[in-house]
Coordinates of C-alpha atoms in Angstrom, one line a residue:
M37 CA -64.4 38.5 -3.8
S38 CA -61.5 36.2 -4.5
S39 CA -60.6 33.2 -2.4
A40 CA -57.0 32.6 -1.6
I41 CA -55.4 29.7 -3.2
P42 CA -53.5 27.6 -0.6
V43 CA -49.8 27.3 -1.4
S44 CA -48.3 23.9 -0.7
T45 CA -45.4 24.1 1.8
S46 CA -44.5 20.5 1.6
R47 CA -40.8 19.9 0.9
I48 CA -38.6 16.9 0.5
P49 CA -37.4 15.8 4.0
K50 CA -33.8 16.8 4.6
W51 CA -32.8 13.1 5.2
A52 CA -34.1 12.2 1.8
K53 CA -31.6 14.6 0.2
S54 CA -28.7 12.8 1.7
F55 CA -26.4 11.2 -0.8
G56 CA -25.9 8.2 1.4
V57 CA -29.7 7.7 1.9
Q58 CA -30.2 8.0 -1.9
I59 CA -27.5 5.4 -2.6
I60 CA -29.0 3.0 0.0
A61 CA -32.4 3.4 -1.4
A62 CA -31.0 2.8 -4.9
L63 CA -29.3 -0.4 -3.6
I64 CA -32.6 -1.7 -2.3
I65 CA -34.5 -0.8 -5.5
G66 CA -31.7 -2.3 -7.7
L67 CA -31.7 -5.5 -5.6
G68 CA -35.4 -5.9 -6.0
L69 CA -35.4 -5.2 -9.8
G70 CA -32.5 -7.5 -10.2
L71 CA -34.3 -10.3 -8.5
V72 CA -37.4 -9.7 -10.6
A73 CA -35.3 -9.8 -13.8
K74 CA -33.5 -13.0 -12.7
Y75 CA -36.6 -14.9 -11.8
T76 CA -38.4 -13.8 -15.0
G77 CA -35.7 -15.6 -17.1
S78 CA -33.1 -12.9 -17.7
T79 CA -29.6 -14.3 -18.2
E80 CA -26.3 -12.7 -19.3
A81 CA -26.4 -14.3 -22.7
S82 CA -30.2 -13.6 -23.2
P83 CA -31.4 -10.8 -21.0
N84 CA -35.1 -9.9 -21.0
G85 CA -36.4 -6.3 -21.3
L86 CA -35.8 -5.5 -17.6
G87 CA -32.4 -7.2 -17.5
A88 CA -31.2 -5.3 -20.6
T89 CA -32.4 -2.0 -19.3
L90 CA -30.6 -2.5 -16.0
K91 CA -27.4 -3.4 -17.9
I92 CA -27.6 -0.4 -20.1
I93 CA -28.2 2.0 -17.2
G94 CA -25.3 0.6 -15.2
S95 CA -22.8 0.3 -18.0
S96 CA -23.7 3.8 -19.3
Y97 CA -23.1 5.4 -15.9
V98 CA -19.7 3.7 -15.4
S99 CA -18.8 4.8 -19.0
L100 CA -19.6 8.4 -18.0
L101 CA -17.4 8.2 -15.0
Q102 CA -14.5 6.6 -16.8
A103 CA -14.8 9.1 -19.7
A104 CA -14.2 12.0 -17.3
V105 CA -11.4 10.3 -15.4
V106 CA -8.7 10.7 -18.1
P107 CA -8.9 14.6 -18.3
L108 CA -9.4 14.7 -14.5
I109 CA -6.1 12.8 -13.8
F110 CA -4.1 14.9 -16.3
T111 CA -5.4 18.3 -15.2
A112 CA -5.5 17.5 -11.5
V113 CA -1.9 16.2 -11.4
V114 CA -0.5 19.0 -13.4
S115 CA -2.3 21.5 -11.2
S116 CA -1.1 19.8 -8.0
I117 CA 2.5 19.8 -9.2
A118 CA 2.1 23.5 -10.0
N119 CA 0.8 24.2 -6.6
L120 CA 3.4 22.1 -4.9
R121 CA 6.1 24.5 -6.1
Q122 CA 5.1 26.7 -3.2
V123 CA 5.6 23.8 -0.7
A124 CA 9.0 23.2 0.7
N125 CA 8.4 19.5 1.5
A126 CA 6.9 18.3 -1.8
A127 CA 9.4 15.4 -2.1
K128 CA 8.8 14.4 1.5
L129 CA 5.1 14.3 0.9
A130 CA 5.5 12.0 -2.1
W131 CA 7.9 9.7 -0.2
N132 CA 5.5 9.5 2.9
T133 CA 2.6 8.8 0.6
L134 CA 4.3 5.8 -1.0
L135 CA 5.6 4.7 2.4
W136 CA 2.0 4.6 3.8
F137 CA 0.7 2.9 0.7
A138 CA 3.3 0.1 1.4
I139 CA 2.6 0.0 5.2
T140 CA -1.2 -0.5 4.8
A141 CA -0.7 -3.0 2.0
L142 CA 1.7 -5.0 4.2
I143 CA -0.9 -5.1 7.0
A144 CA -3.7 -6.1 4.6
V145 CA -1.6 -8.9 2.9
L146 CA -0.6 -10.3 6.3
I147 CA -4.3 -10.5 7.3
G148 CA -5.0 -12.3 4.0
I149 CA -2.3 -14.8 4.6
G150 CA -3.4 -15.4 8.2
L151 CA -7.0 -16.0 7.1
G152 CA -5.9 -18.3 4.3
V153 CA -3.9 -20.5 6.6
L154 CA -6.5 -20.6 9.4
V155 CA -9.7 -21.0 7.3
R156 CA -8.2 -23.2 4.5
P157 CA -10.7 -22.1 1.9
G158 CA -9.3 -24.3 -0.8
A159 CA -9.5 -27.6 1.1
G160 CA -12.5 -29.9 0.4
T161 CA -14.4 -27.6 -2.1
G162 CA -15.9 -30.6 -3.9
I163 CA -15.5 -28.9 -7.3
A164 CA -13.7 -30.3 -10.3
E165 CA -10.3 -29.1 -11.4
G166 CA -10.6 -26.3 -13.9
G167 CA -9.0 -26.0 -17.3
E168 CA -6.2 -23.8 -18.4
Y169 CA -6.7 -20.0 -17.9
S170 CA -6.4 -18.1 -21.2
G171 CA -7.3 -14.5 -20.1
R172 CA -5.0 -11.5 -19.4
T173 CA -2.1 -12.2 -17.1
G174 CA 0.2 -10.0 -15.0
D175 CA 3.8 -9.6 -16.1
W176 CA 6.5 -7.7 -14.3
W177 CA 8.3 -6.8 -17.5
A178 CA 5.0 -5.7 -19.1
F179 CA 4.4 -3.4 -16.1
L180 CA 7.9 -1.8 -16.3
T181 CA 7.7 -1.3 -20.0
G182 CA 4.2 -0.1 -19.7
L183 CA 5.4 2.9 -17.7
F184 CA 6.8 4.4 -20.9
P185 CA 4.0 5.9 -23.0
K186 CA 3.8 5.0 -26.6
N187 CA 1.9 8.2 -27.4
F188 CA 1.0 11.5 -25.6
L189 CA -2.5 10.4 -24.6
G190 CA -1.6 6.9 -23.3
I191 CA -4.0 5.4 -25.8
G192 CA -3.8 1.7 -26.6
A193 CA -5.8 -0.4 -29.1
S194 CA -6.5 -4.1 -29.5
T195 CA -8.2 -5.8 -32.4
N196 CA -10.0 -9.1 -32.2
V197 CA -11.2 -11.1 -35.2
V198 CA -14.3 -13.3 -34.7
D199 CA -15.9 -15.1 -37.7
G200 CA -14.1 -12.8 -40.1
T201 CA -15.3 -9.7 -38.4
A202 CA -12.6 -7.4 -36.8
T203 CA -13.4 -5.4 -33.7
T204 CA -11.0 -2.8 -32.4
N205 CA -11.2 -1.6 -28.8
I206 CA -9.6 1.7 -27.7
S207 CA -8.4 2.0 -24.1
F208 CA -6.4 4.4 -22.0
N209 CA -3.5 3.3 -19.8
V210 CA -4.2 5.2 -16.6
L211 CA -0.7 4.7 -15.2
Q212 CA 0.8 6.1 -18.4
I213 CA -1.5 9.1 -18.2
L214 CA -0.2 9.7 -14.7
V215 CA 3.4 9.5 -15.8
I216 CA 2.7 11.9 -18.7
A217 CA 0.9 14.4 -16.3
I218 CA 3.8 14.2 -13.8
V219 CA 6.4 14.9 -16.6
V220 CA 4.3 17.8 -18.1
G221 CA 3.8 19.3 -14.6
I222 CA 7.5 19.2 -13.8
A223 CA 8.4 20.6 -17.2
A224 CA 6.0 23.5 -16.7
L225 CA 7.7 24.3 -13.4
K226 CA 11.2 24.2 -15.0
V227 CA 10.0 26.5 -17.9
G228 CA 8.9 29.1 -15.3
K229 CA 7.1 32.3 -16.3
A230 CA 6.5 31.2 -19.9
A231 CA 4.4 28.3 -18.7
E232 CA 2.0 30.5 -16.7
P233 CA -0.6 30.7 -19.5
F234 CA -0.5 26.9 -19.9
L235 CA -1.0 26.4 -16.1
N236 CA -3.8 28.9 -16.0
L237 CA -5.5 27.2 -18.9
N238 CA -5.0 23.8 -17.1
A239 CA -6.5 25.2 -13.9
S240 CA -9.6 26.5 -15.8
A241 CA -10.0 23.1 -17.6
L242 CA -9.8 21.4 -14.2
A243 CA -12.6 23.6 -12.8
V244 CA -14.8 22.8 -15.8
I245 CA -14.1 19.0 -15.6
Q246 CA -14.9 19.0 -11.9
K247 CA -18.2 20.7 -12.5
V248 CA -19.1 18.1 -15.1
L249 CA -18.1 15.4 -12.7
W250 CA -20.3 17.0 -10.1
W251 CA -23.3 16.6 -12.4
I252 CA -22.4 12.9 -13.1
I253 CA -22.1 12.1 -9.4
R254 CA -25.6 13.7 -8.8
V255 CA -27.1 10.9 -10.9
A256 CA -25.2 8.2 -9.0
P257 CA -28.4 6.7 -7.4
L258 CA -29.8 6.0 -10.9
G259 CA -26.5 4.3 -11.9
T260 CA -26.5 2.3 -8.7
I261 CA -29.9 0.9 -9.6
G262 CA -28.6 -0.3 -12.9
L263 CA -25.3 -1.7 -11.6
I264 CA -26.7 -3.6 -8.6
G265 CA -29.8 -4.8 -10.6
N266 CA -27.6 -6.1 -13.4
A267 CA -25.2 -7.8 -11.0
V268 CA -28.1 -9.7 -9.2
A269 CA -29.8 -10.5 -12.5
V270 CA -26.7 -12.0 -14.1
Y271 CA -24.8 -13.6 -11.2
G272 CA -27.1 -13.8 -8.2
W273 CA -25.9 -14.6 -4.7
D274 CA -26.4 -18.3 -5.5
T275 CA -23.3 -18.3 -7.6
M276 CA -21.3 -18.6 -4.4
G277 CA -22.1 -22.3 -4.4
S278 CA -19.1 -24.4 -3.4
L279 CA -16.9 -21.4 -3.4
G280 CA -18.8 -19.8 -0.6
K281 CA -16.1 -20.5 2.0
F282 CA -13.6 -18.7 -0.2
A283 CA -15.9 -15.7 -0.7
I284 CA -16.6 -15.5 3.1
T285 CA -12.9 -15.6 3.9
I286 CA -12.3 -12.7 1.5
Y287 CA -15.1 -10.6 3.0
I288 CA -13.8 -11.3 6.6
G289 CA -10.4 -10.0 5.5
L290 CA -12.0 -6.9 3.9
I291 CA -14.1 -6.2 7.0
L292 CA -11.0 -6.6 9.3
V293 CA -9.1 -4.1 7.2
L294 CA -12.0 -1.6 6.7
F295 CA -13.4 -1.7 10.2
V296 CA -10.4 -2.7 12.4
V297 CA -7.1 -1.7 10.8
Y298 CA -8.2 1.6 9.4
P299 CA -9.9 2.8 12.6
V300 CA -6.8 1.9 14.6
L301 CA -4.6 4.0 12.2
I302 CA -7.0 6.9 12.3
K303 CA -7.3 6.8 16.1
S304 CA -3.5 6.5 16.5
H305 CA -3.1 9.8 14.6
G306 CA -5.5 11.6 17.0
L307 CA -8.4 11.8 14.6
S308 CA -12.0 10.9 15.0
V309 CA -13.0 7.5 13.5
K310 CA -16.6 8.6 13.2
Q311 CA -15.7 11.7 11.2
Y312 CA -13.5 9.7 8.9
Y313 CA -16.2 7.2 8.0
S314 CA -18.9 9.8 7.7
G315 CA -16.7 11.7 5.3
V316 CA -15.4 8.9 3.2
W317 CA -18.6 6.8 3.1
P318 CA -20.2 8.3 0.0
A319 CA -17.1 7.3 -2.0
V320 CA -17.0 3.8 -0.4
Q321 CA -20.7 3.3 -1.4
L322 CA -20.1 4.3 -5.0
G323 CA -17.0 2.1 -5.1
F324 CA -19.0 -0.9 -3.9
V325 CA -21.7 -0.6 -6.6
S326 CA -19.5 0.6 -9.5
R327 CA -16.6 -1.9 -8.8
S328 CA -14.2 0.7 -10.2
S329 CA -11.6 2.6 -8.2
I330 CA -10.9 4.7 -11.3
G331 CA -14.6 5.4 -11.8
T332 CA -15.0 6.4 -8.2
L333 CA -11.9 8.6 -8.3
P334 CA -13.8 12.0 -8.8
L335 CA -15.9 11.4 -5.7
T336 CA -12.9 9.9 -3.7
Q337 CA -10.9 13.1 -4.4
R338 CA -13.8 15.4 -3.5
V339 CA -14.6 13.8 -0.1
T340 CA -10.8 13.7 0.7
E341 CA -10.7 17.5 0.1
R342 CA -14.1 18.6 1.2
S343 CA -14.8 16.2 4.1
L344 CA -11.5 15.0 5.4
G345 CA -9.6 18.3 5.1
V346 CA -6.7 17.3 2.9
P347 CA -5.3 20.3 0.9
R348 CA -6.4 20.2 -2.7
G349 CA -2.9 20.5 -4.1
Y350 CA -1.8 17.4 -2.3
A351 CA -5.1 15.5 -2.6
S352 CA -5.1 16.0 -6.4
F353 CA -1.7 14.2 -6.5
A354 CA -2.2 11.5 -3.9
V355 CA -5.7 10.3 -4.7
P356 CA -5.2 9.7 -8.4
L357 CA -1.9 8.0 -7.6
G358 CA -3.8 5.9 -5.1
A359 CA -6.5 5.0 -7.5
T360 CA -3.9 3.4 -9.8
T361 CA -1.5 1.9 -7.2
K362 CA -3.2 1.7 -3.8
M363 CA -5.5 -1.4 -3.7
D364 CA -5.6 -3.1 -0.3
G365 CA -8.6 -5.1 -1.5
C366 CA -7.6 -6.1 -5.0
A367 CA -3.8 -6.2 -4.6
A368 CA -3.3 -7.4 -1.0
I369 CA -6.1 -9.4 0.7
Y370 CA -7.5 -11.0 -2.5
P371 CA -4.3 -12.3 -4.1
A372 CA -3.0 -13.6 -0.7
V373 CA -6.2 -15.6 0.1
A374 CA -6.7 -16.6 -3.6
A375 CA -3.1 -17.9 -3.9
I376 CA -3.4 -20.0 -0.8
F377 CA -6.8 -21.2 -2.0
V378 CA -5.2 -22.4 -5.3
A379 CA -2.3 -24.1 -3.5
Q380 CA -4.7 -25.9 -1.2
F381 CA -7.0 -26.8 -4.1
F382 CA -4.2 -28.4 -6.1
G383 CA -2.6 -30.0 -3.0
I384 CA 0.5 -27.9 -3.1
Q385 CA 2.3 -27.2 0.2
L386 CA 3.6 -23.6 0.4
D387 CA 6.8 -22.9 2.3
L388 CA 8.0 -19.8 4.1
T389 CA 9.8 -18.5 1.0
Q390 CA 6.5 -18.6 -1.0
Y391 CA 4.6 -16.8 1.7
L392 CA 7.3 -14.1 1.7
L393 CA 6.9 -13.9 -2.1
I394 CA 3.2 -13.3 -1.6
V395 CA 4.0 -10.4 0.7
L396 CA 6.6 -9.0 -1.7
V397 CA 4.3 -9.2 -4.8
S398 CA 1.4 -7.6 -2.9
V399 CA 3.3 -4.7 -1.5
L400 CA 5.4 -3.9 -4.6
G401 CA 3.2 -5.2 -7.5
S402 CA -0.1 -3.5 -7.0
A403 CA 0.9 -0.8 -9.5
A404 CA 1.0 -3.6 -12.2
T405 CA -2.8 -3.7 -12.1
A406 CA -3.2 0.0 -13.0
G407 CA -5.4 0.5 -16.0
T408 CA -6.2 -3.3 -16.3
T409 CA -8.7 -5.7 -14.9
G410 CA -7.3 -5.2 -11.4
A411 CA -7.5 -8.2 -9.1
V412 CA -7.5 -10.9 -11.8
V413 CA -4.2 -9.5 -13.2
M414 CA -2.8 -9.2 -9.8
L415 CA -3.8 -12.8 -9.0
T416 CA -2.1 -14.1 -12.2
L417 CA 1.0 -12.2 -11.3
T418 CA 1.1 -13.7 -7.8
L419 CA 0.4 -17.2 -9.1
S420 CA 3.1 -16.9 -11.8
T421 CA 5.7 -15.6 -9.3
L422 CA 4.9 -18.5 -6.9
G423 CA 4.8 -21.1 -9.7
L424 CA 1.2 -22.1 -9.0
P425 CA -1.2 -23.3 -11.7
L426 CA -3.0 -20.5 -13.5
A427 CA -5.9 -22.8 -14.0
G428 CA -6.9 -21.7 -10.5
V429 CA -7.9 -18.3 -11.8
G430 CA -10.7 -19.8 -13.9
L431 CA -12.1 -21.5 -10.7
L432 CA -12.6 -18.1 -9.1
L433 CA -13.9 -16.0 -11.9
A434 CA -17.5 -17.2 -11.4
I435 CA -17.8 -15.2 -8.1
D436 CA -15.4 -12.5 -8.9
P437 CA -18.0 -9.8 -9.6
I438 CA -19.6 -10.3 -6.1
I439 CA -16.2 -10.3 -4.4
D440 CA -15.1 -7.3 -6.4
M441 CA -17.7 -5.1 -4.8
G442 CA -16.2 -5.5 -1.4
R443 CA -12.6 -5.3 -2.7
T444 CA -13.3 -2.0 -4.5
A445 CA -14.9 -0.5 -1.4
V446 CA -11.8 -1.2 0.7
N447 CA -9.6 0.1 -2.1
V448 CA -11.5 3.5 -2.1
A449 CA -11.4 3.8 1.7
G450 CA -7.6 3.3 1.7
Q451 CA -7.1 5.8 -1.2
A452 CA -8.7 8.5 1.1
L453 CA -7.1 7.2 4.3
V454 CA -3.4 7.6 3.3
P455 CA -3.6 11.2 2.2
T456 CA -5.4 12.0 5.4
I457 CA -2.8 10.3 7.6
V458 CA 0.1 11.9 5.7
A459 CA -1.5 15.4 5.8
K460 CA -2.0 15.0 9.5
R461 CA 1.6 13.9 10.1
Q462 CA 2.9 16.8 8.1
G463 CA 0.7 19.3 10.0
M464 CA -1.2 20.4 6.9
L465 CA -4.6 18.7 7.6
D466 CA -7.5 21.1 8.0
E467 CA -8.8 19.6 11.3
A468 CA -11.6 22.1 11.6
L469 CA -13.0 20.9 8.2
Y470 CA -12.3 17.3 9.2
N471 CA -14.4 17.6 12.4
A472 CA -17.1 19.8 10.9
P473 CA -20.7 18.5 10.6
R474 CA -21.2 16.6 7.4
T475 CA -23.5 17.9 4.7
A476 CA -26.0 15.7 3.0
Q477 CA -24.3 16.2 -0.4
P478 CA -20.6 15.7 -0.8
F479 CA -20.5 18.0 -3.8
T480 CA -21.5 21.5 -3.0
D481 CA -22.5 23.9 -5.8
D482 CA -19.7 26.4 -5.6
S483 CA -16.5 27.3 -7.4
D484 CA -14.0 24.5 -7.8
V485 CA -11.1 26.8 -8.7
A486 CA -8.3 26.4 -6.2
A487 CA -6.4 29.5 -5.2
P488 CA -2.8 29.5 -6.5
S489 CA -1.7 30.1 -2.9
E490 CA -3.8 27.4 -1.4
L491 CA -0.8 25.5 -0.2
A492 CA 1.4 28.4 0.6
D493 CA 0.8 28.0 4.4
T494 CA 1.6 24.3 4.4
R495 CA 5.3 24.5 4.7
A496 CA 6.9 22.0 7.0

């Protein structure tokens, strides 16, 4: 006589499988571990065991994301251009995308200027004047010449010699890769039937890359623990110090754009604000912790397609373009407030012409940050254009990592917002998908291969 062995029916609660819940839990765990590392003596120059572990986990995860971004941009943009051959209004889509990039950037920079003038973050800081800034700077000519690739892969190399030892770093220029992909895609269209095998191969490669990216995103909570833990261990919130007023001003501006301007734009186009945020939030969370619009690009594109209902052919063009040129946080709010801070700190009175220059640089110059250190380069470009001391950059670098979290979150939200608005205005938004209940996981385990006729019904 045998006794039945009870079978456990316990399962992981549905809420625990939610990507958002996992990221929030990882934020809390990372914060706790970071504080433990910080108060057990871990520093940036000499990390202890826990600090070093957090740093390795965080940097490794960002490296994984960035490694996948280059093939994603190339294959996605080529595929999107190939799909757009079936759309009568492709040029109109591109123009409207750039127009809304500029409109939202203009609103963001005006908010930044208004806050800088009202709050006066650079007045009475009580800190000593900084030395000359010697890091990377923005340059209009460098941006224009940088549009022309020096090689097919957009690869650049720099060599530094320290104590007789030469170290060479290899990097990819994302903007150049975008230019290469656009040219290749257009050329494939012009070639016609002979290019079909290439386009089929490209579509297959895109499906494989997206599957790999899906696997990487699944371990985002682990990467979040490392990224947040390392940030707290190295910098800590106490680095705000005397620059706290400046940091608070920046975050007020970011909050106004993210939770006031964007909802107004969404609502004015007849869309649900709740659905927009529930759809885009996983990407915003990942942007906050990774501090990389490029690293977050795979998830931003996925939620734009799967949650917000933007057609894949258009999203695979607009979102990568936005990840390199659409930065309301880094290229609009931040340089506006920071430039005013520097002027106030050094006792320089700005006139109307200089305020107009801030607007011009922010609206037109954000593409100059593509593939670089983002906001710092944009700030040096703004200060150089205004004739303000670059020494002011050095004053703000101490708290840049903390501010960069909020800046990147706003960047990512804007990079999904504009394609959604344009798709709605052009009558090509899948509103049933936009208004559908959200799943716990933004990546579903299904085929990522887009049908060649996916955009055939989106003619204007």
